Amino acid sequence: MAKLLLKFQQTLLKEVPITQPVISVGRLPDNTVQLDNPAVSSYHAKIYWDRDHYAVEDNNSLNGTYVNQLRVTRHDLKDGDSILIGKHTLVFTSTGLEYIPGREGAPAVQAASPELPRVEQTLFLDTKQMKDMLADKTKQPAVSGTRASDAPAQEHRVPASPPGIGTLSALEGKTDQQHYLLTSKMNVIGKSAMASIKLKGWFAPQMAALISKTDKGYFIAASEKKIKVKVNGEAIAGQKSLSNGDTIEVAGVTMTFTLK
């Protein structure tokens, strides 16, 4: 099982097994990994499963996210990678190819989700190590999805867009608005601060379902096995592709999916 080793300097604080589709890291208590430090942004970064590997993505944080001492916007993780957030380090460990429970064989779930709110001020981390890292950043662009040593050899490719932009319209149930435009690569349904389709009510799950946007179209899956998702009245297992006019039922909410 993949996991994160949370360290402060050389001290191991705890081990965090990666058992969810998305691991959020930040200062506020509703993050999966809370780093109670003023140098850490409210929702600083996220770690998620992307087709056949895990990736880390910075959430426009003030002090940045560093992998192996290099500031990144997004980075494909490999066993032993060291993620620096504020003054804490998360060491990613993995025994090999793994799948998130309930999502075996699923297409990619990518995490270019809407920017999460910063509800508290973040202090700038003014240390020599961080200054040196920021100085390095001015000499080269942030790496997205690769190691620095691999970057020059990789060809930049722009992925194809799916046919049309998906929208969700709420028909029944409690949501924060009636219509949603699915422009992100990963759209979370739930009442979490990370959700782009927000559910309301005491018993609404933090994360109910995920809608991913790929070059082949849109796909929906439950966030975990115990949550039931129906498409056109039929319960789904794993991921299911969405077609224009499909009706989605999850967590007491009914929505219709359309392509524009």
Short mmCIF file of C-alpha atoms in Angstrom, two decimals:
data_model
loop_
_atom_site.label_atom_id
_atom_site.label_comp_id
_atom_site.label_asym_id
_atom_site.label_seq_id
_atom_site.Cartn_x
_atom_site.Cartn_y
_atom_site.Cartn_z
CA MET A 1 0.00 0.00 0.00
CA ALA A 2 1.20 3.50 -0.80
CA LYS A 3 1.68 5.76 2.21
CA LEU A 4 3.14 9.06 3.34
CA LEU A 5 5.72 9.36 6.10
CA LEU A 6 5.15 12.67 7.86
CA LYS A 7 8.40 14.08 9.26
CA PHE A 8 9.50 17.23 11.03
CA GLN A 9 13.23 17.62 10.42
CA GLN A 10 14.49 14.06 11.07
CA THR A 11 11.68 13.04 13.42
CA LEU A 12 8.98 10.70 12.07
CA LEU A 13 5.61 11.98 13.33
CA LYS A 14 3.27 9.41 11.77
CA GLU A 15 2.50 7.23 8.77
CA VAL A 16 -0.49 8.09 6.58
CA PRO A 17 -1.83 5.23 4.38
CA ILE A 18 -3.22 6.49 1.05
CA THR A 19 -6.68 4.91 0.98
CA GLN A 20 -8.73 7.75 -0.55
CA PRO A 21 -8.94 9.08 -4.13
CA VAL A 22 -7.64 12.45 -2.99
CA ILE A 23 -5.42 13.31 0.00
CA SER A 24 -5.57 17.01 0.88
CA VAL A 25 -2.74 18.63 2.84
CA GLY A 26 -3.12 21.96 4.60
CA ARG A 27 -3.44 23.95 7.80
CA LEU A 28 -7.18 23.55 8.43
CA PRO A 29 -8.53 20.51 10.33
CA ASP A 30 -10.74 19.23 7.48
CA ASN A 31 -7.65 18.28 5.45
CA THR A 32 -6.67 14.60 5.31
CA VAL A 33 -3.22 15.62 6.55
CA GLN A 34 -3.33 18.69 8.78
CA LEU A 35 -0.11 20.66 9.24
CA ASP A 36 -0.90 23.16 11.97
CA ASN A 37 1.71 25.72 11.00
CA PRO A 38 1.20 29.36 9.90
CA ALA A 39 3.57 28.83 6.93
CA VAL A 40 1.16 26.24 5.48
CA SER A 41 -1.82 27.44 3.44
CA SER A 42 -5.37 26.47 4.43
CA TYR A 43 -5.57 23.96 1.55
CA HIS A 44 -1.95 23.78 0.48
CA ALA A 45 -1.67 20.76 -1.85
CA LYS A 46 -3.28 17.49 -2.85
CA ILE A 47 -2.06 13.96 -3.62
CA TYR A 48 -4.21 11.81 -5.90
CA TRP A 49 -4.34 8.70 -8.11
CA ASP A 50 -3.84 9.43 -11.82
CA ARG A 51 -4.42 6.40 -14.08
CA ASP A 52 -1.43 4.26 -13.05
CA HIS A 53 0.49 6.37 -10.55
CA TYR A 54 0.13 8.94 -7.79
CA ALA A 55 0.74 12.66 -8.28
CA VAL A 56 1.07 15.73 -6.07
CA GLU A 57 -0.29 19.15 -7.05
CA ASP A 58 0.21 22.52 -5.39
CA ASN A 59 -2.92 24.59 -4.76
CA ASN A 60 -1.46 28.03 -5.52
CA SER A 61 -0.01 28.10 -2.01
CA LEU A 62 1.97 31.09 -0.77
CA ASN A 63 5.13 29.20 0.18
CA GLY A 64 4.93 26.55 -2.53
CA THR A 65 5.27 22.77 -2.67
CA TYR A 66 8.68 21.18 -3.22
CA VAL A 67 9.56 17.68 -4.42
CA ASN A 68 13.16 16.64 -3.91
CA GLN A 69 14.03 20.33 -3.23
CA LEU A 70 12.51 21.54 -6.50
CA ARG A 71 9.39 23.72 -6.50
CA VAL A 72 6.58 22.11 -8.51
CA THR A 73 3.05 22.88 -9.65
CA ARG A 74 2.37 19.19 -10.30
CA HIS A 75 4.62 16.15 -10.08
CA ASP A 76 4.25 12.42 -10.81
CA LEU A 77 5.37 10.68 -7.64
CA LYS A 78 7.87 7.85 -7.41
CA ASP A 79 8.86 5.73 -4.44
CA GLY A 80 11.07 7.72 -2.08
CA ASP A 81 10.10 11.19 -3.32
CA SER A 82 10.33 13.84 -0.59
CA ILE A 83 7.55 16.47 -0.52
CA LEU A 84 8.35 19.62 1.47
CA ILE A 85 5.38 21.70 2.68
CA GLY A 86 6.28 24.50 5.07
CA LYS A 87 8.74 22.94 7.50
CA HIS A 88 7.23 19.45 7.27
CA THR A 89 8.27 16.68 4.90
CA LEU A 90 6.04 13.97 3.45
CA VAL A 91 8.03 11.02 2.10
CA PHE A 92 6.04 9.08 -0.50
CA THR A 93 6.54 5.31 -0.36
CA SER A 94 4.99 2.74 -2.69
CA THR A 95 5.68 -0.91 -3.42
CA GLY A 96 4.56 -0.56 -7.04
CA LEU A 97 1.45 -0.16 -9.18
CA GLU A 98 -1.61 0.23 -6.96
CA TYR A 99 -5.26 1.07 -7.38
CA ILE A 100 -7.60 3.01 -5.17
CA PRO A 101 -10.30 0.75 -3.64
CA GLY A 102 -13.42 0.65 -5.80
CA ARG A 103 -11.65 2.19 -8.78
CA GLU A 104 -9.76 -0.78 -10.23
CA GLY A 105 -9.15 -0.45 -13.95
CA ALA A 106 -10.58 3.07 -14.05
CA PRO A 107 -9.40 5.78 -16.43
CA ALA A 108 -7.38 8.65 -15.02
CA VAL A 109 -8.72 10.85 -12.27
CA GLN A 110 -6.76 14.05 -12.64
CA ALA A 111 -6.75 16.77 -10.07
CA ALA A 112 -6.93 20.10 -11.81
CA SER A 113 -9.89 20.90 -9.59
CA PRO A 114 -11.15 24.42 -8.83
CA GLU A 115 -8.93 26.46 -6.55
CA LEU A 116 -9.76 25.83 -2.92
CA PRO A 117 -10.47 28.85 -0.71
CA ARG A 118 -7.88 30.37 1.58
CA VAL A 119 -9.87 31.30 4.66
CA GLU A 120 -6.94 32.29 6.86
CA GLN A 121 -3.79 34.26 6.19
CA THR A 122 -0.64 32.28 5.51
CA LEU A 123 2.71 33.54 6.79
CA PHE A 124 5.63 33.61 4.37
CA LEU A 125 8.24 31.07 5.37
CA ASP A 126 11.43 33.15 5.58
CA THR A 127 14.23 30.61 6.00
CA LYS A 128 17.57 30.22 4.24
CA GLN A 129 16.52 26.88 2.76
CA MET A 130 13.31 28.35 1.33
CA LYS A 131 15.12 31.42 0.01
CA ASP A 132 17.57 29.16 -1.81
CA MET A 133 14.70 27.16 -3.30
CA LEU A 134 12.88 30.30 -4.40
CA ALA A 135 16.11 31.59 -5.95
CA ASP A 136 16.36 28.34 -7.93
CA LYS A 137 12.80 28.84 -9.10
CA THR A 138 13.70 32.14 -10.77
CA LYS A 139 16.30 30.31 -12.84
CA GLN A 140 13.95 27.64 -14.19
CA PRO A 141 10.19 27.15 -14.57
CA ALA A 142 8.20 25.02 -12.16
CA VAL A 143 8.11 21.36 -13.12
CA SER A 144 4.71 19.91 -13.98
CA GLY A 145 4.32 16.17 -13.82
CA THR A 146 7.98 15.07 -14.13
CA ARG A 147 11.35 15.06 -12.46
CA ALA A 148 13.78 17.84 -13.30
CA SER A 149 16.30 15.37 -14.71
CA ASP A 150 13.69 13.97 -17.09
CA ALA A 151 12.21 17.27 -18.26
CA PRO A 152 14.56 18.15 -21.17
CA ALA A 153 14.01 14.76 -22.84
CA GLN A 154 10.22 14.88 -22.69
CA GLU A 155 8.11 16.17 -25.52
CA HIS A 156 5.39 18.62 -24.56
CA ARG A 157 2.05 17.43 -25.78
CA VAL A 158 -1.30 19.13 -25.45
CA PRO A 159 -3.96 16.53 -24.64
CA ALA A 160 -7.04 16.38 -26.82
CA SER A 161 -10.22 17.82 -25.36
CA PRO A 162 -13.38 15.74 -24.93
CA PRO A 163 -16.25 16.46 -27.33
CA GLY A 164 -18.02 19.38 -25.66
CA ILE A 165 -18.13 20.73 -22.10
CA GLY A 166 -20.20 18.81 -19.58
CA THR A 167 -22.78 20.41 -17.31
CA LEU A 168 -24.75 19.12 -14.33
CA SER A 169 -28.19 20.41 -13.46
CA ALA A 170 -29.73 19.58 -10.08
CA LEU A 171 -33.25 18.16 -10.32
CA GLU A 172 -33.86 17.00 -6.74
CA GLY A 173 -31.99 17.27 -3.44
CA LYS A 174 -29.97 19.96 -1.69
CA THR A 175 -27.09 21.59 -3.57
CA ASP A 176 -25.54 25.05 -3.34
CA GLN A 177 -26.64 25.95 -6.88
CA GLN A 178 -28.70 24.48 -9.71
CA HIS A 179 -26.23 24.35 -12.60
CA TYR A 180 -22.54 23.39 -12.73
CA LEU A 181 -20.05 23.66 -15.59
CA LEU A 182 -17.58 20.74 -15.54
CA THR A 183 -14.48 22.45 -16.90
CA SER A 184 -12.01 20.88 -14.44
CA LYS A 185 -10.29 17.55 -15.01
CA MET A 186 -11.59 16.33 -11.67
CA ASN A 187 -14.96 17.41 -10.25
CA VAL A 188 -15.84 16.33 -6.70
CA ILE A 189 -19.46 15.88 -5.58
CA GLY A 190 -19.83 16.28 -1.80
CA LYS A 191 -19.85 18.86 0.97
CA SER A 192 -16.08 19.00 1.41
CA ALA A 193 -14.27 22.30 0.84
CA MET A 194 -12.68 20.47 -2.10
CA ALA A 195 -16.06 19.81 -3.79
CA SER A 196 -16.99 21.70 -6.93
CA ILE A 197 -20.58 20.32 -6.80
CA LYS A 198 -21.48 21.07 -3.19
CA LEU A 199 -24.08 19.00 -1.36
CA LYS A 200 -25.93 20.49 1.59
CA GLY A 201 -27.36 18.88 4.70
CA TRP A 202 -26.09 17.29 7.92
CA PHE A 203 -25.78 13.78 6.47
CA ALA A 204 -24.27 14.64 3.10
CA PRO A 205 -20.88 12.88 2.66
CA GLN A 206 -17.69 14.92 2.43
CA MET A 207 -16.91 13.19 -0.88
CA ALA A 208 -19.71 11.27 -2.59
CA ALA A 209 -18.54 10.87 -6.18
CA LEU A 210 -15.91 12.01 -8.66
CA ILE A 211 -16.49 13.09 -12.26
CA SER A 212 -13.29 13.01 -14.29
CA LYS A 213 -12.78 14.72 -17.63
CA THR A 214 -10.43 12.94 -20.05
CA ASP A 215 -9.69 13.07 -23.76
CA LYS A 216 -12.26 10.27 -24.15
CA GLY A 217 -15.08 12.10 -22.37
CA TYR A 218 -16.52 12.25 -18.85
CA PHE A 219 -16.55 9.42 -16.30
CA ILE A 220 -18.24 9.11 -12.90
CA ALA A 221 -17.38 6.88 -9.94
CA ALA A 222 -18.26 6.68 -6.25
CA SER A 223 -15.58 8.02 -3.92
CA GLU A 224 -15.73 4.79 -1.88
CA LYS A 225 -17.48 1.42 -2.01
CA LYS A 226 -20.14 2.18 0.59
CA ILE A 227 -21.54 5.10 -1.44
CA LYS A 228 -24.04 4.13 -4.14
CA VAL A 229 -24.14 5.95 -7.46
CA LYS A 230 -26.86 5.34 -10.05
CA VAL A 231 -26.80 6.36 -13.70
CA ASN A 232 -30.19 6.21 -15.43
CA GLY A 233 -31.58 4.25 -12.48
CA GLU A 234 -28.90 1.53 -12.48
CA ALA A 235 -26.24 1.22 -9.78
CA ILE A 236 -22.69 1.41 -11.17
CA ALA A 237 -19.55 -0.46 -10.14
CA GLY A 238 -16.23 1.31 -10.64
CA GLN A 239 -16.24 4.05 -13.26
CA LYS A 240 -18.91 4.62 -15.89
CA SER A 241 -18.77 6.89 -18.91
CA LEU A 242 -21.40 9.63 -19.11
CA SER A 243 -23.51 10.42 -22.15
CA ASN A 244 -25.61 13.44 -23.00
CA GLY A 245 -28.89 13.34 -21.08
CA ASP A 246 -27.81 10.81 -18.41
CA THR A 247 -29.47 11.07 -15.00
CA ILE A 248 -27.21 10.71 -11.95
CA GLU A 249 -28.39 9.83 -8.43
CA VAL A 250 -26.02 10.05 -5.46
CA ALA A 251 -26.36 10.95 -1.76
CA GLY A 252 -30.03 11.92 -2.10
CA VAL A 253 -29.43 14.24 -5.05
CA THR A 254 -30.62 13.73 -8.62
CA MET A 255 -28.87 15.53 -11.45
CA THR A 256 -28.87 15.44 -15.22
CA PHE A 257 -25.66 15.47 -17.31
CA THR A 258 -25.55 17.31 -20.63
CA LEU A 259 -22.82 18.13 -23.16
CA LYS A 260 -22.62 21.57 -24.71
#
